[in-house]
Amino acid sequence: MRDLEQHAAALKLRAKSDEERDEERAEGQRQNERHAANTRERGTLLEEQVAALHTQLSQCEEQRKEEQLQIERAGAREAKLEHQVEVLSAQLLKVEEKGADDERQRVCALARERDLGEQLNALHMQLAQEKEEGGRQRE
């Protein structure tokens, strides 16, 4: 009987130890499940962050493209304005040259007018002298 009692005690001890192992396994399993849930949650958060970063990157790329278009448009406007400046500069030069020609012509016309005036005065004086001589000869 004593053997039976010892055997029963050993079985109880083993049963108790099996229960403790089962409980430890269950606790380990719960910890693994919590860890897996936390890992999934962190993974979901990281995926959301990656998606948000991709969105920001796309927006930055779109903004960069728009800024590049604006730079190109500004360059085209600048080239157009430079061309207009060149055209206007050429026109101004022509106007200045025409003005210089006009001034030379005006100065020449004034000189001719003065010369003609002097010639007219000389002719008037000559006519007056001839009249005077003609009047003396008649007398």
Short mmCIF file of N, CA and C in Angstrom, two decimals:
data_model
loop_
_atom_site.label_atom_id
_atom_site.label_comp_id
_atom_site.label_asym_id
_atom_site.label_seq_id
_atom_site.Cartn_x
_atom_site.Cartn_y
_atom_site.Cartn_z
N MET A 1 0.79 -1.16 0.00
CA MET A 1 0.00 0.00 0.00
C MET A 1 0.86 1.26 0.00
N ARG A 2 1.86 1.11 0.68
CA ARG A 2 2.78 2.21 0.73
C ARG A 2 3.28 2.52 -0.68
N ASP A 3 3.52 1.48 -1.44
CA ASP A 3 3.95 1.67 -2.81
C ASP A 3 2.89 2.41 -3.62
N LEU A 4 1.67 2.03 -3.36
CA LEU A 4 0.57 2.68 -4.06
C LEU A 4 0.47 4.16 -3.68
N GLU A 5 0.67 4.42 -2.42
CA GLU A 5 0.60 5.81 -1.98
C GLU A 5 1.75 6.62 -2.60
N GLN A 6 2.90 6.01 -2.62
CA GLN A 6 4.04 6.70 -3.22
C GLN A 6 3.80 6.90 -4.73
N HIS A 7 3.26 5.86 -5.36
CA HIS A 7 2.97 5.95 -6.77
C HIS A 7 1.91 7.02 -7.04
N ALA A 8 0.87 7.06 -6.17
CA ALA A 8 -0.18 8.06 -6.31
C ALA A 8 0.41 9.46 -6.11
N ALA A 9 1.30 9.59 -5.12
CA ALA A 9 1.93 10.88 -4.86
C ALA A 9 2.78 11.30 -6.07
N ALA A 10 3.49 10.31 -6.65
CA ALA A 10 4.33 10.60 -7.80
C ALA A 10 3.45 11.00 -8.98
N LEU A 11 2.31 10.33 -9.16
CA LEU A 11 1.38 10.68 -10.23
C LEU A 11 0.80 12.08 -10.02
N LYS A 12 0.48 12.37 -8.74
CA LYS A 12 -0.04 13.70 -8.42
C LYS A 12 1.01 14.76 -8.74
N LEU A 13 2.24 14.44 -8.35
CA LEU A 13 3.33 15.37 -8.60
C LEU A 13 3.53 15.56 -10.12
N ARG A 14 3.47 14.43 -10.84
CA ARG A 14 3.63 14.50 -12.28
C ARG A 14 2.45 15.23 -12.90
N ALA A 15 1.24 14.98 -12.41
CA ALA A 15 0.06 15.65 -12.93
C ALA A 15 0.15 17.16 -12.66
N LYS A 16 0.63 17.45 -11.44
CA LYS A 16 0.79 18.85 -11.10
C LYS A 16 1.84 19.48 -12.01
N SER A 17 2.92 18.78 -12.21
CA SER A 17 3.97 19.30 -13.05
C SER A 17 3.49 19.39 -14.49
N ASP A 18 2.66 18.45 -14.98
CA ASP A 18 2.06 18.53 -16.31
C ASP A 18 1.16 19.76 -16.42
N GLU A 19 0.36 20.02 -15.36
CA GLU A 19 -0.52 21.19 -15.35
C GLU A 19 0.30 22.49 -15.39
N GLU A 20 1.39 22.50 -14.62
CA GLU A 20 2.24 23.69 -14.61
C GLU A 20 2.88 23.90 -15.99
N ARG A 21 3.32 22.78 -16.60
CA ARG A 21 3.89 22.89 -17.93
C ARG A 21 2.84 23.35 -18.93
N ASP A 22 1.63 22.78 -18.79
CA ASP A 22 0.55 23.21 -19.69
C ASP A 22 0.26 24.70 -19.49
N GLU A 23 0.25 25.12 -18.21
CA GLU A 23 0.00 26.53 -17.90
C GLU A 23 1.13 27.39 -18.45
N GLU A 24 2.37 26.96 -18.29
CA GLU A 24 3.51 27.70 -18.82
C GLU A 24 3.44 27.77 -20.34
N ARG A 25 3.07 26.64 -20.96
CA ARG A 25 2.93 26.64 -22.41
C ARG A 25 1.83 27.60 -22.84
N ALA A 26 0.70 27.56 -22.13
CA ALA A 26 -0.42 28.45 -22.45
C ALA A 26 0.02 29.90 -22.29
N GLU A 27 0.75 30.19 -21.21
CA GLU A 27 1.23 31.57 -20.99
C GLU A 27 2.21 31.95 -22.09
N GLY A 28 3.09 31.04 -22.47
CA GLY A 28 4.02 31.30 -23.57
C GLY A 28 3.28 31.55 -24.88
N GLN A 29 2.23 30.74 -25.10
CA GLN A 29 1.42 30.91 -26.31
C GLN A 29 0.73 32.28 -26.29
N ARG A 30 0.19 32.68 -25.13
CA ARG A 30 -0.45 34.00 -25.03
C ARG A 30 0.56 35.12 -25.28
N GLN A 31 1.78 34.95 -24.72
CA GLN A 31 2.82 35.95 -24.95
C GLN A 31 3.18 36.01 -26.44
N ASN A 32 3.29 34.83 -27.06
CA ASN A 32 3.59 34.81 -28.50
C ASN A 32 2.48 35.48 -29.30
N GLU A 33 1.23 35.25 -28.92
CA GLU A 33 0.10 35.88 -29.61
C GLU A 33 0.11 37.39 -29.42
N ARG A 34 0.40 37.84 -28.18
CA ARG A 34 0.49 39.28 -27.93
C ARG A 34 1.64 39.89 -28.74
N HIS A 35 2.76 39.18 -28.74
CA HIS A 35 3.91 39.67 -29.51
C HIS A 35 3.57 39.72 -31.00
N ALA A 36 2.90 38.69 -31.50
CA ALA A 36 2.51 38.66 -32.92
C ALA A 36 1.53 39.80 -33.22
N ALA A 37 0.57 40.04 -32.30
CA ALA A 37 -0.39 41.12 -32.49
C ALA A 37 0.32 42.47 -32.49
N ASN A 38 1.25 42.64 -31.55
CA ASN A 38 2.02 43.89 -31.51
C ASN A 38 2.85 44.05 -32.78
N THR A 39 3.45 42.97 -33.25
CA THR A 39 4.25 43.02 -34.48
C THR A 39 3.37 43.38 -35.67
N ARG A 40 2.17 42.76 -35.75
CA ARG A 40 1.25 43.09 -36.84
C ARG A 40 0.84 44.56 -36.77
N GLU A 41 0.57 45.04 -35.56
CA GLU A 41 0.18 46.44 -35.39
C GLU A 41 1.31 47.37 -35.82
N ARG A 42 2.55 47.05 -35.39
CA ARG A 42 3.70 47.87 -35.82
C ARG A 42 3.87 47.78 -37.33
N GLY A 43 3.67 46.61 -37.89
CA GLY A 43 3.76 46.45 -39.35
C GLY A 43 2.72 47.29 -40.06
N THR A 44 1.49 47.30 -39.53
CA THR A 44 0.42 48.11 -40.12
C THR A 44 0.78 49.59 -40.03
N LEU A 45 1.28 50.02 -38.88
CA LEU A 45 1.68 51.42 -38.73
C LEU A 45 2.81 51.77 -39.70
N LEU A 46 3.78 50.87 -39.84
CA LEU A 46 4.88 51.13 -40.77
C LEU A 46 4.37 51.18 -42.21
N GLU A 47 3.44 50.29 -42.57
CA GLU A 47 2.86 50.33 -43.92
C GLU A 47 2.13 51.65 -44.16
N GLU A 48 1.41 52.14 -43.14
CA GLU A 48 0.72 53.43 -43.26
C GLU A 48 1.72 54.56 -43.43
N GLN A 49 2.83 54.48 -42.65
CA GLN A 49 3.86 55.51 -42.77
C GLN A 49 4.51 55.47 -44.16
N VAL A 50 4.76 54.25 -44.67
CA VAL A 50 5.35 54.12 -45.99
C VAL A 50 4.39 54.69 -47.04
N ALA A 51 3.09 54.38 -46.91
CA ALA A 51 2.11 54.90 -47.86
C ALA A 51 2.07 56.43 -47.79
N ALA A 52 2.11 56.98 -46.57
CA ALA A 52 2.10 58.45 -46.41
C ALA A 52 3.36 59.06 -47.04
N LEU A 53 4.51 58.41 -46.86
CA LEU A 53 5.75 58.91 -47.45
C LEU A 53 5.71 58.83 -48.98
N HIS A 54 5.11 57.75 -49.51
CA HIS A 54 4.96 57.65 -50.97
C HIS A 54 4.06 58.78 -51.48
N THR A 55 3.00 59.08 -50.73
CA THR A 55 2.11 60.18 -51.13
C THR A 55 2.87 61.50 -51.12
N GLN A 56 3.63 61.74 -50.06
CA GLN A 56 4.42 62.96 -49.98
C GLN A 56 5.44 63.03 -51.11
N LEU A 57 6.06 61.89 -51.41
CA LEU A 57 7.04 61.85 -52.50
C LEU A 57 6.37 62.18 -53.82
N SER A 58 5.20 61.62 -54.06
CA SER A 58 4.46 61.91 -55.30
C SER A 58 4.11 63.40 -55.37
N GLN A 59 3.67 63.96 -54.25
CA GLN A 59 3.34 65.38 -54.23
C GLN A 59 4.58 66.23 -54.51
N CYS A 60 5.70 65.84 -53.91
CA CYS A 60 6.95 66.58 -54.15
C CYS A 60 7.36 66.48 -55.61
N GLU A 61 7.21 65.30 -56.20
CA GLU A 61 7.56 65.14 -57.61
C GLU A 61 6.65 66.00 -58.49
N GLU A 62 5.36 66.02 -58.19
CA GLU A 62 4.43 66.86 -58.95
C GLU A 62 4.78 68.33 -58.79
N GLN A 63 5.10 68.73 -57.56
CA GLN A 63 5.49 70.13 -57.30
C GLN A 63 6.77 70.46 -58.07
N ARG A 64 7.73 69.54 -58.07
CA ARG A 64 8.99 69.76 -58.79
C ARG A 64 8.71 69.90 -60.28
N LYS A 65 7.83 69.05 -60.82
CA LYS A 65 7.49 69.15 -62.25
C LYS A 65 6.84 70.50 -62.55
N GLU A 66 5.92 70.94 -61.69
CA GLU A 66 5.25 72.22 -61.90
C GLU A 66 6.26 73.36 -61.83
N GLU A 67 7.18 73.29 -60.85
CA GLU A 67 8.21 74.32 -60.74
C GLU A 67 9.11 74.32 -61.96
N GLN A 68 9.43 73.13 -62.48
CA GLN A 68 10.26 73.04 -63.69
C GLN A 68 9.53 73.67 -64.87
N LEU A 69 8.22 73.42 -64.98
CA LEU A 69 7.44 74.04 -66.06
C LEU A 69 7.45 75.56 -65.92
N GLN A 70 7.31 76.05 -64.68
CA GLN A 70 7.33 77.49 -64.45
C GLN A 70 8.69 78.07 -64.84
N ILE A 71 9.76 77.35 -64.51
CA ILE A 71 11.11 77.81 -64.87
C ILE A 71 11.25 77.86 -66.39
N GLU A 72 10.74 76.81 -67.06
CA GLU A 72 10.82 76.78 -68.53
C GLU A 72 10.01 77.92 -69.13
N ARG A 73 8.81 78.15 -68.58
CA ARG A 73 7.97 79.25 -69.08
C ARG A 73 8.67 80.59 -68.86
N ALA A 74 9.26 80.75 -67.68
CA ALA A 74 9.98 82.00 -67.39
C ALA A 74 11.15 82.17 -68.35
N GLY A 75 11.84 81.08 -68.65
CA GLY A 75 12.95 81.15 -69.61
C GLY A 75 12.46 81.56 -70.99
N ALA A 76 11.31 81.00 -71.39
CA ALA A 76 10.75 81.36 -72.69
C ALA A 76 10.34 82.84 -72.71
N ARG A 77 9.72 83.30 -71.61
CA ARG A 77 9.34 84.72 -71.53
C ARG A 77 10.59 85.60 -71.57
N GLU A 78 11.63 85.18 -70.87
CA GLU A 78 12.87 85.95 -70.86
C GLU A 78 13.47 86.02 -72.26
N ALA A 79 13.48 84.88 -72.97
CA ALA A 79 14.02 84.87 -74.33
C ALA A 79 13.19 85.77 -75.23
N LYS A 80 11.87 85.73 -75.07
CA LYS A 80 10.99 86.58 -75.88
C LYS A 80 11.28 88.06 -75.59
N LEU A 81 11.43 88.40 -74.32
CA LEU A 81 11.72 89.78 -73.95
C LEU A 81 13.09 90.21 -74.49
N GLU A 82 14.07 89.31 -74.41
CA GLU A 82 15.39 89.65 -74.95
C GLU A 82 15.29 89.91 -76.45
N HIS A 83 14.50 89.11 -77.15
CA HIS A 83 14.30 89.31 -78.59
C HIS A 83 13.64 90.67 -78.85
N GLN A 84 12.62 90.98 -78.03
CA GLN A 84 11.94 92.27 -78.19
C GLN A 84 12.91 93.42 -77.93
N VAL A 85 13.79 93.27 -76.95
CA VAL A 85 14.79 94.31 -76.67
C VAL A 85 15.72 94.47 -77.87
N GLU A 86 16.13 93.35 -78.46
CA GLU A 86 17.00 93.42 -79.63
C GLU A 86 16.30 94.13 -80.79
N VAL A 87 15.02 93.77 -81.02
CA VAL A 87 14.27 94.39 -82.11
C VAL A 87 14.11 95.88 -81.86
N LEU A 88 13.73 96.24 -80.62
CA LEU A 88 13.55 97.66 -80.30
C LEU A 88 14.87 98.42 -80.37
N SER A 89 15.95 97.78 -79.95
CA SER A 89 17.27 98.43 -80.04
C SER A 89 17.62 98.70 -81.49
N ALA A 90 17.35 97.73 -82.37
CA ALA A 90 17.63 97.92 -83.80
C ALA A 90 16.76 99.05 -84.35
N GLN A 91 15.49 99.08 -83.96
CA GLN A 91 14.60 100.16 -84.42
C GLN A 91 15.07 101.51 -83.91
N LEU A 92 15.49 101.56 -82.66
CA LEU A 92 15.99 102.81 -82.09
C LEU A 92 17.23 103.28 -82.84
N LEU A 93 18.11 102.35 -83.15
CA LEU A 93 19.31 102.71 -83.90
C LEU A 93 18.94 103.29 -85.25
N LYS A 94 17.97 102.66 -85.94
CA LYS A 94 17.51 103.18 -87.23
C LYS A 94 16.93 104.58 -87.08
N VAL A 95 16.12 104.77 -86.02
CA VAL A 95 15.52 106.10 -85.78
C VAL A 95 16.61 107.12 -85.51
N GLU A 96 17.60 106.73 -84.70
CA GLU A 96 18.70 107.66 -84.41
C GLU A 96 19.48 107.99 -85.68
N GLU A 97 19.72 106.96 -86.51
CA GLU A 97 20.42 107.22 -87.77
C GLU A 97 19.59 108.12 -88.67
N LYS A 98 18.29 107.87 -88.74
CA LYS A 98 17.38 108.71 -89.55
C LYS A 98 17.40 110.13 -89.00
N GLY A 99 17.36 110.24 -87.67
CA GLY A 99 17.41 111.57 -87.05
C GLY A 99 18.70 112.28 -87.39
N ALA A 100 19.81 111.55 -87.38
CA ALA A 100 21.09 112.16 -87.73
C ALA A 100 21.07 112.59 -89.19
N ASP A 101 20.52 111.72 -90.07
CA ASP A 101 20.39 112.09 -91.48
C ASP A 101 19.51 113.33 -91.63
N ASP A 102 18.38 113.32 -90.94
CA ASP A 102 17.47 114.47 -91.00
C ASP A 102 18.17 115.74 -90.52
N GLU A 103 18.96 115.63 -89.46
CA GLU A 103 19.68 116.79 -88.94
C GLU A 103 20.70 117.29 -89.97
N ARG A 104 21.43 116.33 -90.60
CA ARG A 104 22.39 116.73 -91.63
C ARG A 104 21.66 117.43 -92.78
N GLN A 105 20.51 116.84 -93.18
CA GLN A 105 19.74 117.46 -94.26
C GLN A 105 19.24 118.84 -93.85
N ARG A 106 18.83 119.00 -92.61
CA ARG A 106 18.36 120.30 -92.12
C ARG A 106 19.50 121.31 -92.15
N VAL A 107 20.67 120.87 -91.68
CA VAL A 107 21.83 121.77 -91.68
C VAL A 107 22.20 122.14 -93.12
N CYS A 108 22.17 121.15 -94.02
CA CYS A 108 22.48 121.44 -95.43
C CYS A 108 21.44 122.39 -96.03
N ALA A 109 20.18 122.14 -95.70
CA ALA A 109 19.11 123.02 -96.21
C ALA A 109 19.30 124.43 -95.69
N LEU A 110 19.66 124.58 -94.42
CA LEU A 110 19.91 125.91 -93.86
C LEU A 110 21.09 126.57 -94.57
N ALA A 111 22.13 125.77 -94.84
CA ALA A 111 23.29 126.33 -95.54
C ALA A 111 22.91 126.77 -96.96
N ARG A 112 22.13 125.93 -97.65
CA ARG A 112 21.66 126.31 -99.00
C ARG A 112 20.78 127.55 -98.94
N GLU A 113 19.93 127.59 -97.94
CA GLU A 113 19.04 128.75 -97.78
C GLU A 113 19.87 130.00 -97.55
N ARG A 114 20.87 129.89 -96.73
CA ARG A 114 21.75 131.04 -96.46
C ARG A 114 22.49 131.46 -97.74
N ASP A 115 23.03 130.42 -98.44
CA ASP A 115 23.73 130.72 -99.70
C ASP A 115 22.79 131.39 -100.70
N LEU A 116 21.58 130.83 -100.83
CA LEU A 116 20.61 131.43 -101.76
C LEU A 116 20.23 132.84 -101.33
N GLY A 117 20.10 133.02 -100.02
CA GLY A 117 19.80 134.36 -99.50
C GLY A 117 20.91 135.34 -99.85
N GLU A 118 22.15 134.87 -99.68
CA GLU A 118 23.29 135.73 -100.01
C GLU A 118 23.31 136.03 -101.51
N GLN A 119 23.04 134.96 -102.32
CA GLN A 119 23.00 135.18 -103.77
C GLN A 119 21.88 136.14 -104.14
N LEU A 120 20.71 136.00 -103.50
CA LEU A 120 19.59 136.89 -103.77
C LEU A 120 19.95 138.32 -103.40
N ASN A 121 20.58 138.50 -102.27
CA ASN A 121 21.02 139.83 -101.85
C ASN A 121 22.02 140.41 -102.86
N ALA A 122 22.93 139.55 -103.30
CA ALA A 122 23.92 140.01 -104.28
C ALA A 122 23.23 140.43 -105.58
N LEU A 123 22.23 139.63 -106.00
CA LEU A 123 21.48 139.98 -107.21
C LEU A 123 20.69 141.27 -107.02
N HIS A 124 20.10 141.43 -105.83
CA HIS A 124 19.38 142.68 -105.54
C HIS A 124 20.33 143.88 -105.62
N MET A 125 21.49 143.70 -105.07
CA MET A 125 22.45 144.80 -105.11
C MET A 125 22.90 145.07 -106.55
N GLN A 126 23.12 143.99 -107.28
CA GLN A 126 23.52 144.15 -108.67
C GLN A 126 22.42 144.83 -109.47
N LEU A 127 21.16 144.39 -109.23
CA LEU A 127 20.02 145.00 -109.92
C LEU A 127 19.92 146.48 -109.56
N ALA A 128 20.12 146.77 -108.30
CA ALA A 128 20.04 148.16 -107.86
C ALA A 128 21.14 148.98 -108.52
N GLN A 129 22.32 148.43 -108.64
CA GLN A 129 23.43 149.13 -109.27
C GLN A 129 23.14 149.35 -110.76
N GLU A 130 22.61 148.29 -111.39
CA GLU A 130 22.31 148.41 -112.82
C GLU A 130 21.22 149.45 -113.04
N LYS A 131 20.24 149.48 -112.18
CA LYS A 131 19.18 150.49 -112.30
C LYS A 131 19.78 151.87 -112.12
N GLU A 132 20.64 151.96 -111.18
CA GLU A 132 21.26 153.24 -110.90
C GLU A 132 22.13 153.67 -112.10
N GLU A 133 22.87 152.73 -112.65
CA GLU A 133 23.69 153.05 -113.81
C GLU A 133 22.81 153.34 -115.01
N GLY A 134 21.72 152.55 -115.16
CA GLY A 134 20.79 152.78 -116.26
C GLY A 134 20.13 154.14 -116.14
N GLY A 135 19.82 154.57 -114.93
CA GLY A 135 19.21 155.86 -114.71
C GLY A 135 20.23 156.95 -114.98
N ARG A 136 21.46 156.79 -114.74
CA ARG A 136 22.47 157.80 -115.00
C ARG A 136 22.73 157.89 -116.48
N GLN A 137 22.69 156.78 -117.13
CA GLN A 137 22.95 156.79 -118.58
C GLN A 137 21.79 157.49 -119.27
N ARG A 138 20.61 157.45 -118.82
CA ARG A 138 19.49 158.10 -119.45
C ARG A 138 19.59 159.59 -119.22
N GLU A 139 20.16 159.94 -118.21
CA GLU A 139 20.22 161.38 -117.91
C GLU A 139 21.19 162.00 -118.77
#
